Structure formats: structure tokens, C-alpha cells
PDB file of C-alpha atoms in Angstrom:
ATOM      1  CA  UNK A 247      10.390  -3.149  13.333  1.00 80.00           C
ATOM      2  CA  UNK A 248       8.353  -5.712  11.383  1.00 90.00           C
ATOM      3  CA  UNK A 249      10.149  -7.349   8.499  1.00 95.00           C
ATOM      4  CA  UNK A 250       8.952 -10.195   6.375  1.00 97.00           C
ATOM      5  CA  UNK A 251       7.764 -11.372   2.997  1.00 97.00           C
ATOM      6  CA  UNK A 252       4.538 -11.155   1.033  1.00 98.00           C
ATOM      7  CA  UNK A 253       3.709 -13.332  -1.962  1.00 97.00           C
ATOM      8  CA  UNK A 254       1.874 -11.509  -4.744  1.00 96.00           C
ATOM      9  CA  UNK A 255      -0.437 -13.063  -7.308  1.00 95.00           C
ATOM     10  CA  UNK A 256      -3.056 -12.002  -9.816  1.00 91.00           C
ATOM     11  CA  UNK A 257      -6.272 -11.667  -7.783  1.00 88.00           C
ATOM     12  CA  UNK A 258      -8.374 -12.979 -10.675  1.00 87.00           C
ATOM     13  CA  UNK A 259      -6.527 -16.009 -12.058  1.00 92.00           C
ATOM     14  CA  UNK A 260      -3.981 -16.475  -9.204  1.00 90.00           C
ATOM     15  CA  UNK A 261      -0.953 -16.338 -11.514  1.00 94.00           C
ATOM     16  CA  UNK A 262       2.129 -15.860  -9.270  1.00 94.00           C
ATOM     17  CA  UNK A 263       3.611 -12.377  -9.707  1.00 93.00           C
ATOM     18  CA  UNK A 264       6.532 -12.689  -7.310  1.00 95.00           C
ATOM     19  CA  UNK A 265       7.396 -11.645  -3.772  1.00 97.00           C
ATOM     20  CA  UNK A 266       7.823  -8.434  -1.799  1.00 98.00           C
ATOM     21  CA  UNK A 267      10.484  -8.441   0.935  1.00 98.00           C
ATOM     22  CA  UNK A 268       9.697  -5.620   3.337  1.00 98.00           C
ATOM     23  CA  UNK A 269      10.462  -3.850   6.565  1.00 97.00           C
ATOM     24  CA  UNK A 270       8.487  -1.040   8.163  1.00 96.00           C
ATOM     25  CA  UNK A 271       8.355   0.968  11.368  1.00 93.00           C
ATOM     26  CA  UNK A 272       6.704   3.962  12.996  1.00 91.00           C
ATOM     27  CA  UNK A 273       9.085   6.870  13.438  1.00 79.00           C
ATOM     28  CA  UNK A 274       9.141  10.348  14.954  1.00 77.00           C
ATOM     29  CA  UNK A 275       7.344  11.811  11.941  1.00 81.00           C
ATOM     30  CA  UNK A 276       4.946   8.973  11.093  1.00 92.00           C
ATOM     31  CA  UNK A 277       5.627   5.622   9.380  1.00 96.00           C
ATOM     32  CA  UNK A 278       8.068   4.308   6.782  1.00 96.00           C
ATOM     33  CA  UNK A 279       7.945   1.215   4.595  1.00 97.00           C
ATOM     34  CA  UNK A 280      10.701  -0.053   2.313  1.00 98.00           C
ATOM     35  CA  UNK A 281      10.682  -3.183   0.175  1.00 98.00           C
ATOM     36  CA  UNK A 282      12.243  -4.891  -2.786  1.00 97.00           C
ATOM     37  CA  UNK A 283      10.255  -6.895  -5.303  1.00 97.00           C
ATOM     38  CA  UNK A 284      11.326 -10.095  -7.003  1.00 96.00           C
ATOM     39  CA  UNK A 285       9.713 -12.000  -9.855  1.00 94.00           C
ATOM     40  CA  UNK A 286       8.585 -15.652  -9.706  1.00 94.00           C
ATOM     41  CA  UNK A 287      12.103 -16.702 -10.749  1.00 94.00           C
ATOM     42  CA  UNK A 288      13.737 -14.559  -8.067  1.00 93.00           C
ATOM     43  CA  UNK A 289      14.801 -11.788 -10.451  1.00 94.00           C
ATOM     44  CA  UNK A 290      14.796  -8.187  -9.187  1.00 95.00           C
ATOM     45  CA  UNK A 291      11.612  -6.398 -10.274  1.00 94.00           C
ATOM     46  CA  UNK A 292      11.644  -3.096  -8.394  1.00 96.00           C
ATOM     47  CA  UNK A 293      11.298  -1.403  -5.027  1.00 97.00           C
ATOM     48  CA  UNK A 294       8.967   0.664  -2.843  1.00 98.00           C
ATOM     49  CA  UNK A 295       9.904   3.422  -0.380  1.00 97.00           C
ATOM     50  CA  UNK A 296       6.936   5.123   1.281  1.00 97.00           C
ATOM     51  CA  UNK A 297       6.955   7.567   4.204  1.00 97.00           C
ATOM     52  CA  UNK A 298       3.815   8.904   5.895  1.00 96.00           C
ATOM     53  CA  UNK A 299       3.400  11.796   8.306  1.00 95.00           C
ATOM     54  CA  UNK A 300       1.510  11.516  11.604  1.00 93.00           C
ATOM     55  CA  UNK A 301      -1.796  12.079   9.796  1.00 94.00           C
ATOM     56  CA  UNK A 302      -1.161   9.284   7.292  1.00 94.00           C
ATOM     57  CA  UNK A 303      -0.380  11.588   4.363  1.00 96.00           C
ATOM     58  CA  UNK A 304       2.387  10.517   1.958  1.00 97.00           C
ATOM     59  CA  UNK A 305       5.342  12.852   2.526  1.00 96.00           C
ATOM     60  CA  UNK A 306       7.592  10.819   0.227  1.00 97.00           C
ATOM     61  CA  UNK A 307       7.011   8.033  -2.270  1.00 98.00           C
ATOM     62  CA  UNK A 308       9.627   6.430  -4.485  1.00 97.00           C
ATOM     63  CA  UNK A 309       8.685   3.521  -6.737  1.00 97.00           C
ATOM     64  CA  UNK A 310      10.886   1.570  -9.144  1.00 96.00           C
ATOM     65  CA  UNK A 311       9.602  -1.012 -11.626  1.00 94.00           C
ATOM     66  CA  UNK A 312      11.987  -2.202 -14.311  1.00 87.00           C
ATOM     67  CA  UNK A 313      13.613   1.004 -15.530  1.00 89.00           C
ATOM     68  CA  UNK A 314      10.611   3.168 -14.612  1.00 95.00           C
ATOM     69  CA  UNK A 315      10.641   5.433 -11.591  1.00 96.00           C
ATOM     70  CA  UNK A 316       8.065   7.552  -9.766  1.00 97.00           C
ATOM     71  CA  UNK A 317       8.693  10.103  -7.025  1.00 97.00           C
ATOM     72  CA  UNK A 318       5.703  11.686  -5.330  1.00 98.00           C
ATOM     73  CA  UNK A 319       4.302  13.407  -2.262  1.00 98.00           C
ATOM     74  CA  UNK A 320       1.164  15.038  -0.911  1.00 96.00           C
ATOM     75  CA  UNK A 321       1.294  18.553  -2.365  1.00 94.00           C
ATOM     76  CA  UNK A 322      -1.821  20.387  -3.625  1.00 93.00           C
ATOM     77  CA  UNK A 323      -3.517  16.999  -3.526  1.00 95.00           C
ATOM     78  CA  UNK A 324      -0.849  14.569  -4.700  1.00 98.00           C
ATOM     79  CA  UNK A 325       2.005  15.443  -7.058  1.00 98.00           C
ATOM     80  CA  UNK A 326       4.485  13.135  -8.755  1.00 98.00           C
ATOM     81  CA  UNK A 327       7.208  12.888 -11.391  1.00 97.00           C
ATOM     82  CA  UNK A 328       7.403   9.759 -13.543  1.00 96.00           C
ATOM     83  CA  UNK A 329      10.621   9.028 -15.430  1.00 95.00           C
ATOM     84  CA  UNK A 330      10.831   6.797 -18.495  1.00 88.00           C
ATOM     85  CA  UNK A 331      13.537   4.146 -19.012  1.00 84.00           C
ATOM     86  CA  UNK A 332      15.818   6.492 -20.983  1.00 82.00           C
ATOM     87  CA  UNK A 333      15.537   9.251 -18.382  1.00 78.00           C
ATOM     88  CA  UNK A 334      14.915  11.872 -21.063  1.00 83.00           C
ATOM     89  CA  UNK A 335      11.162  12.370 -20.768  1.00 83.00           C
ATOM     90  CA  UNK A 336      10.143  12.995 -17.173  1.00 91.00           C
ATOM     91  CA  UNK A 337       6.433  13.770 -16.846  1.00 94.00           C
ATOM     92  CA  UNK A 338       4.805  15.563 -13.940  1.00 96.00           C
ATOM     93  CA  UNK A 339       1.330  14.920 -12.615  1.00 97.00           C
ATOM     94  CA  UNK A 340      -0.989  16.441 -10.040  1.00 97.00           C
ATOM     95  CA  UNK A 341      -4.458  15.304  -8.966  1.00 97.00           C
ATOM     96  CA  UNK A 342      -6.807  16.486  -6.241  1.00 97.00           C
ATOM     97  CA  UNK A 343      -6.561  13.138  -4.467  1.00 97.00           C
ATOM     98  CA  UNK A 344      -5.926  12.035  -0.900  1.00 97.00           C
ATOM     99  CA  UNK A 345      -2.998   9.654  -1.414  1.00 98.00           C
ATOM    100  CA  UNK A 346      -1.357   7.049  -3.660  1.00 98.00           C
ATOM    101  CA  UNK A 347      -2.029   3.367  -4.178  1.00 97.00           C
ATOM    102  CA  UNK A 348      -0.623   0.438  -6.138  1.00 95.00           C
ATOM    103  CA  UNK A 349       0.043  -3.289  -5.882  1.00 93.00           C
ATOM    104  CA  UNK A 350       2.243  -3.056  -2.761  1.00 97.00           C
ATOM    105  CA  UNK A 351       0.604  -3.976   0.581  1.00 98.00           C
ATOM    106  CA  UNK A 352       2.135  -0.744   1.910  1.00 98.00           C
ATOM    107  CA  UNK A 353      -0.624   1.252   0.227  1.00 98.00           C
ATOM    108  CA  UNK A 354      -3.373  -0.660   2.047  1.00 98.00           C
ATOM    109  CA  UNK A 355      -1.766   0.108   5.415  1.00 97.00           C
ATOM    110  CA  UNK A 356      -1.286   3.734   4.331  1.00 97.00           C
ATOM    111  CA  UNK A 357      -4.928   4.182   3.288  1.00 98.00           C
ATOM    112  CA  UNK A 358      -6.204   2.601   6.506  1.00 97.00           C
ATOM    113  CA  UNK A 359      -3.867   4.898   8.458  1.00 96.00           C
ATOM    114  CA  UNK A 360      -5.099   7.944   6.560  1.00 96.00           C
ATOM    115  CA  UNK A 361      -8.784   7.189   7.092  1.00 96.00           C
ATOM    116  CA  UNK A 362      -8.579   6.075  10.758  1.00 95.00           C
ATOM    117  CA  UNK A 363     -11.965   4.411  10.614  1.00 95.00           C
ATOM    118  CA  UNK A 364     -13.790   2.907  13.584  1.00 92.00           C
ATOM    119  CA  UNK A 365     -16.345   0.080  13.443  1.00 89.00           C
ATOM    120  CA  UNK A 366     -19.080   2.675  14.016  1.00 86.00           C
ATOM    121  CA  UNK A 367     -17.862   4.904  11.150  1.00 87.00           C
ATOM    122  CA  UNK A 368     -19.842   5.167   7.951  1.00 91.00           C
ATOM    123  CA  UNK A 369     -18.138   3.975   4.783  1.00 94.00           C
ATOM    124  CA  UNK A 370     -15.697   6.661   3.669  1.00 97.00           C
ATOM    125  CA  UNK A 371     -14.956   7.622   0.087  1.00 97.00           C
ATOM    126  CA  UNK A 372     -11.328   8.205  -0.853  1.00 98.00           C
ATOM    127  CA  UNK A 373      -9.688   9.280  -4.122  1.00 98.00           C
ATOM    128  CA  UNK A 374      -6.300   7.744  -4.863  1.00 98.00           C
ATOM    129  CA  UNK A 375      -3.731   7.843  -7.658  1.00 98.00           C
ATOM    130  CA  UNK A 376      -2.780   4.256  -8.548  1.00 97.00           C
ATOM    131  CA  UNK A 377       0.513   3.429 -10.257  1.00 97.00           C
ATOM    132  CA  UNK A 378      -0.072   0.295 -12.306  1.00 91.00           C
ATOM    133  CA  UNK A 379       2.581  -2.285 -13.128  1.00 85.00           C
ATOM    134  CA  UNK A 380       4.718  -2.829 -15.077  1.00 88.00           C
ATOM    135  CA  UNK A 381       5.324   0.762 -16.258  1.00 92.00           C
ATOM    136  CA  UNK A 382       3.943   2.698 -13.243  1.00 95.00           C
ATOM    137  CA  UNK A 383       1.239   4.374 -15.308  1.00 95.00           C
ATOM    138  CA  UNK A 384      -0.847   6.745 -13.127  1.00 97.00           C
ATOM    139  CA  UNK A 385      -4.615   6.258 -12.887  1.00 97.00           C
ATOM    140  CA  UNK A 386      -7.075   8.026 -10.578  1.00 97.00           C
ATOM    141  CA  UNK A 387      -9.386   5.667  -8.689  1.00 97.00           C
ATOM    142  CA  UNK A 388     -12.243   6.243  -6.254  1.00 98.00           C
ATOM    143  CA  UNK A 389     -12.799   3.729  -3.470  1.00 98.00           C
ATOM    144  CA  UNK A 390     -15.103   3.320  -0.496  1.00 98.00           C
ATOM    145  CA  UNK A 391     -13.586   1.963   2.741  1.00 98.00           C
ATOM    146  CA  UNK A 392     -15.496   0.633   5.762  1.00 97.00           C
ATOM    147  CA  UNK A 393     -14.123  -1.000   8.916  1.00 97.00           C
ATOM    148  CA  UNK A 394     -16.546  -3.881   9.419  1.00 96.00           C
ATOM    149  CA  UNK A 395     -14.831  -5.668  12.310  1.00 95.00           C
ATOM    150  CA  UNK A 396     -11.991  -5.163  14.777  1.00 94.00           C
ATOM    151  CA  UNK A 397     -11.066  -8.205  16.845  1.00 93.00           C
ATOM    152  CA  UNK A 398      -8.287  -8.911  19.361  1.00 90.00           C
ATOM    153  CA  UNK A 399      -6.493 -12.256  19.081  1.00 86.00           C
ATOM    154  CA  UNK A 400      -4.275 -13.723  21.808  1.00 84.00           C
ATOM    155  CA  UNK A 401      -0.620 -14.231  20.807  1.00 81.00           C
ATOM    156  CA  UNK A 402       2.648 -15.008  22.599  1.00 79.00           C
ATOM    157  CA  UNK A 403       3.406 -11.279  22.518  1.00 76.00           C
ATOM    158  CA  UNK A 404       0.057 -10.157  23.902  1.00 78.00           C
ATOM    159  CA  UNK A 405      -3.227  -9.377  22.155  1.00 84.00           C
ATOM    160  CA  UNK A 406      -3.076  -8.591  18.438  1.00 87.00           C
ATOM    161  CA  UNK A 407      -5.924  -6.525  16.996  1.00 92.00           C
ATOM    162  CA  UNK A 408      -6.956  -7.494  13.471  1.00 95.00           C
ATOM    163  CA  UNK A 409      -9.041  -4.992  11.493  1.00 97.00           C
ATOM    164  CA  UNK A 410     -11.288  -6.213   8.679  1.00 97.00           C
ATOM    165  CA  UNK A 411     -12.009  -3.630   5.995  1.00 98.00           C
ATOM    166  CA  UNK A 412     -14.455  -3.796   3.144  1.00 97.00           C
ATOM    167  CA  UNK A 413     -13.088  -1.938   0.131  1.00 98.00           C
ATOM    168  CA  UNK A 414     -15.309  -1.123  -2.857  1.00 97.00           C
ATOM    169  CA  UNK A 415     -14.097   0.148  -6.237  1.00 96.00           C
ATOM    170  CA  UNK A 416     -16.649   2.834  -7.028  1.00 96.00           C
ATOM    171  CA  UNK A 417     -16.184   2.620 -10.808  1.00 93.00           C
ATOM    172  CA  UNK A 418     -16.979  -1.106 -11.032  1.00 94.00           C
ATOM    173  CA  UNK A 419     -18.728  -1.884  -7.746  1.00 94.00           C
ATOM    174  CA  UNK A 420     -16.218  -4.694  -7.157  1.00 95.00           C
ATOM    175  CA  UNK A 421     -15.901  -5.353  -3.425  1.00 96.00           C
ATOM    176  CA  UNK A 422     -13.174  -7.132  -1.499  1.00 96.00           C
ATOM    177  CA  UNK A 423     -11.938  -7.682   2.046  1.00 98.00           C
ATOM    178  CA  UNK A 424      -8.624  -6.600   3.547  1.00 98.00           C
ATOM    179  CA  UNK A 425      -7.281  -7.799   6.919  1.00 98.00           C
ATOM    180  CA  UNK A 426      -4.677  -5.573   8.610  1.00 97.00           C
ATOM    181  CA  UNK A 427      -2.931  -5.907  11.981  1.00 96.00           C
ATOM    182  CA  UNK A 428      -1.029  -2.776  12.974  1.00 94.00           C
ATOM    183  CA  UNK A 429       1.217  -2.019  10.004  1.00 95.00           C
ATOM    184  CA  UNK A 430       1.103  -5.470   8.402  1.00 97.00           C
ATOM    185  CA  UNK A 431      -1.424  -6.778   5.860  1.00 97.00           C
ATOM    186  CA  UNK A 432      -2.457 -10.299   6.864  1.00 96.00           C
ATOM    187  CA  UNK A 433      -4.518 -11.004   3.742  1.00 95.00           C
ATOM    188  CA  UNK A 434      -5.964  -9.127   0.777  1.00 97.00           C
ATOM    189  CA  UNK A 435      -6.777  -9.927  -2.864  1.00 96.00           C
ATOM    190  CA  UNK A 436      -3.506 -10.854  -4.568  1.00 95.00           C
ATOM    191  CA  UNK A 437      -1.526 -10.622  -1.305  1.00 97.00           C
ATOM    192  CA  UNK A 438      -0.524 -13.308   1.188  1.00 96.00           C
ATOM    193  CA  UNK A 439       1.743 -12.769   4.207  1.00 97.00           C
ATOM    194  CA  UNK A 440       4.248 -15.627   3.965  1.00 96.00           C
ATOM    195  CA  UNK A 441       6.777 -14.700   6.647  1.00 96.00           C
ATOM    196  CA  UNK A 442       6.897 -12.223   9.539  1.00 94.00           C
ATOM    197  CA  UNK A 443       9.975 -12.055  11.747  1.00 93.00           C
ATOM    198  CA  UNK A 444       8.624  -9.709  14.430  1.00 88.00           C
ATOM    199  CA  UNK A 445       5.145  -8.589  15.538  1.00 90.00           C
ATOM    200  CA  UNK A 446       3.359  -5.741  13.743  1.00 93.00           C
ATOM    201  CA  UNK A 447       3.883  -2.256  15.102  1.00 91.00           C
ATOM    202  CA  UNK A 448       0.940  -0.573  16.798  1.00 83.00           C
ATOM    203  CA  UNK A 449      -0.147   2.915  15.760  1.00 78.00           C
ATOM    204  CA  UNK A 450      -1.047   5.203  18.631  1.00 66.00           C
TER     205      UNK A 450
END
């Protein structure tokens, strides 16, 4: 069960946004990721709890940021309920999308798991509902994912396969690279893996 720590920063001006302390593991039904987020001063900022089924679809998502909360799942596309800080005005949403995304590295692993690309695959278009900080506002985004390289690296625990994805935002054309090993993000815009206490899990 990998556990560790990511540092998060603004991908454009590199302003530190805090850290995400996580643990994740494959299970009988798929994969689960839980984390807690802290600000640059160490203050509690929120949490992520994401569970995927064997096909990579989100069967449960629970996000907290400040006093805001989102619960969602794959249902008629994706469906969610977002609750405001007072708890009096819950709003429901539904979009014909494939999955969710956001600032957490968990969503990059989840999207890669959902798409199951190979280096010979064409770039694949995916529609996602992004929950943007700090109030978890939902926004539908279209991306293109391509697996451009998959390379095995020797480690003390045997070979570790690192997948390099090219991700393109279809609304702006902005393109960036994501490196994933198993269920751990090694590097991505705004994300750095600072500490990993056990090797990444391998998806079969």
C-alpha cells in the first residue's frame, strides 16, 4: 500500500499551495485513494477519498475543501452533490462525462486507469468534470491523452515501469507531460512526489 507525500504548487508561477499526504491501494473492487491536504503553513485544507471499480470508473468520490463538500459517482455519466458551507443549499449536478478531475494527483492516476492506453494507441479524447479549488466549483473539461513512452527502470524492488503521458486541454491547446508509475504520480505540472514509503502498486 503506497503512502507518501506530494507537494503542490501553482503550475504557472510556482507559488506553493501546500502538501497532500496520501495512501492508496488496489482492492477487490478496484482502487482506493485517500489523502489529507495541508496549506503552506501546515494548516488543514481538505481531503480526498476516491474509489474506482475494476474498469477505472469512479464508484465513490468525496472531496472536502474548507467547509465545502462534494460527493459523486459514475451514474448516467457522472453525478454529484455539492454542499455549501452552511449546509443549507446542496446543489446536484449531472454531466455526460467519463469521470472526475481536480488538483489531486489521484485524478491523474484515475484517468490513466480509465483509458488504459498503450504506446501504440491513438490519442484518446476524454470528458471530465473538474472541481476547482477553493470552493469545489464544477467545470466540464475536454482533454486528449496519449501514452508516448513506457519504460522499465531497475530498482531495489525489481523493475518499475514509468508511463509518460501527453495531456492536451482541448479548449486552450495547452499541452503538458505526466509521469505515472503504477498508482503513483512521479511528476506533473504543479505536482512533485516528495516522499514515498513503499513502492507503487501495479495494476493487472
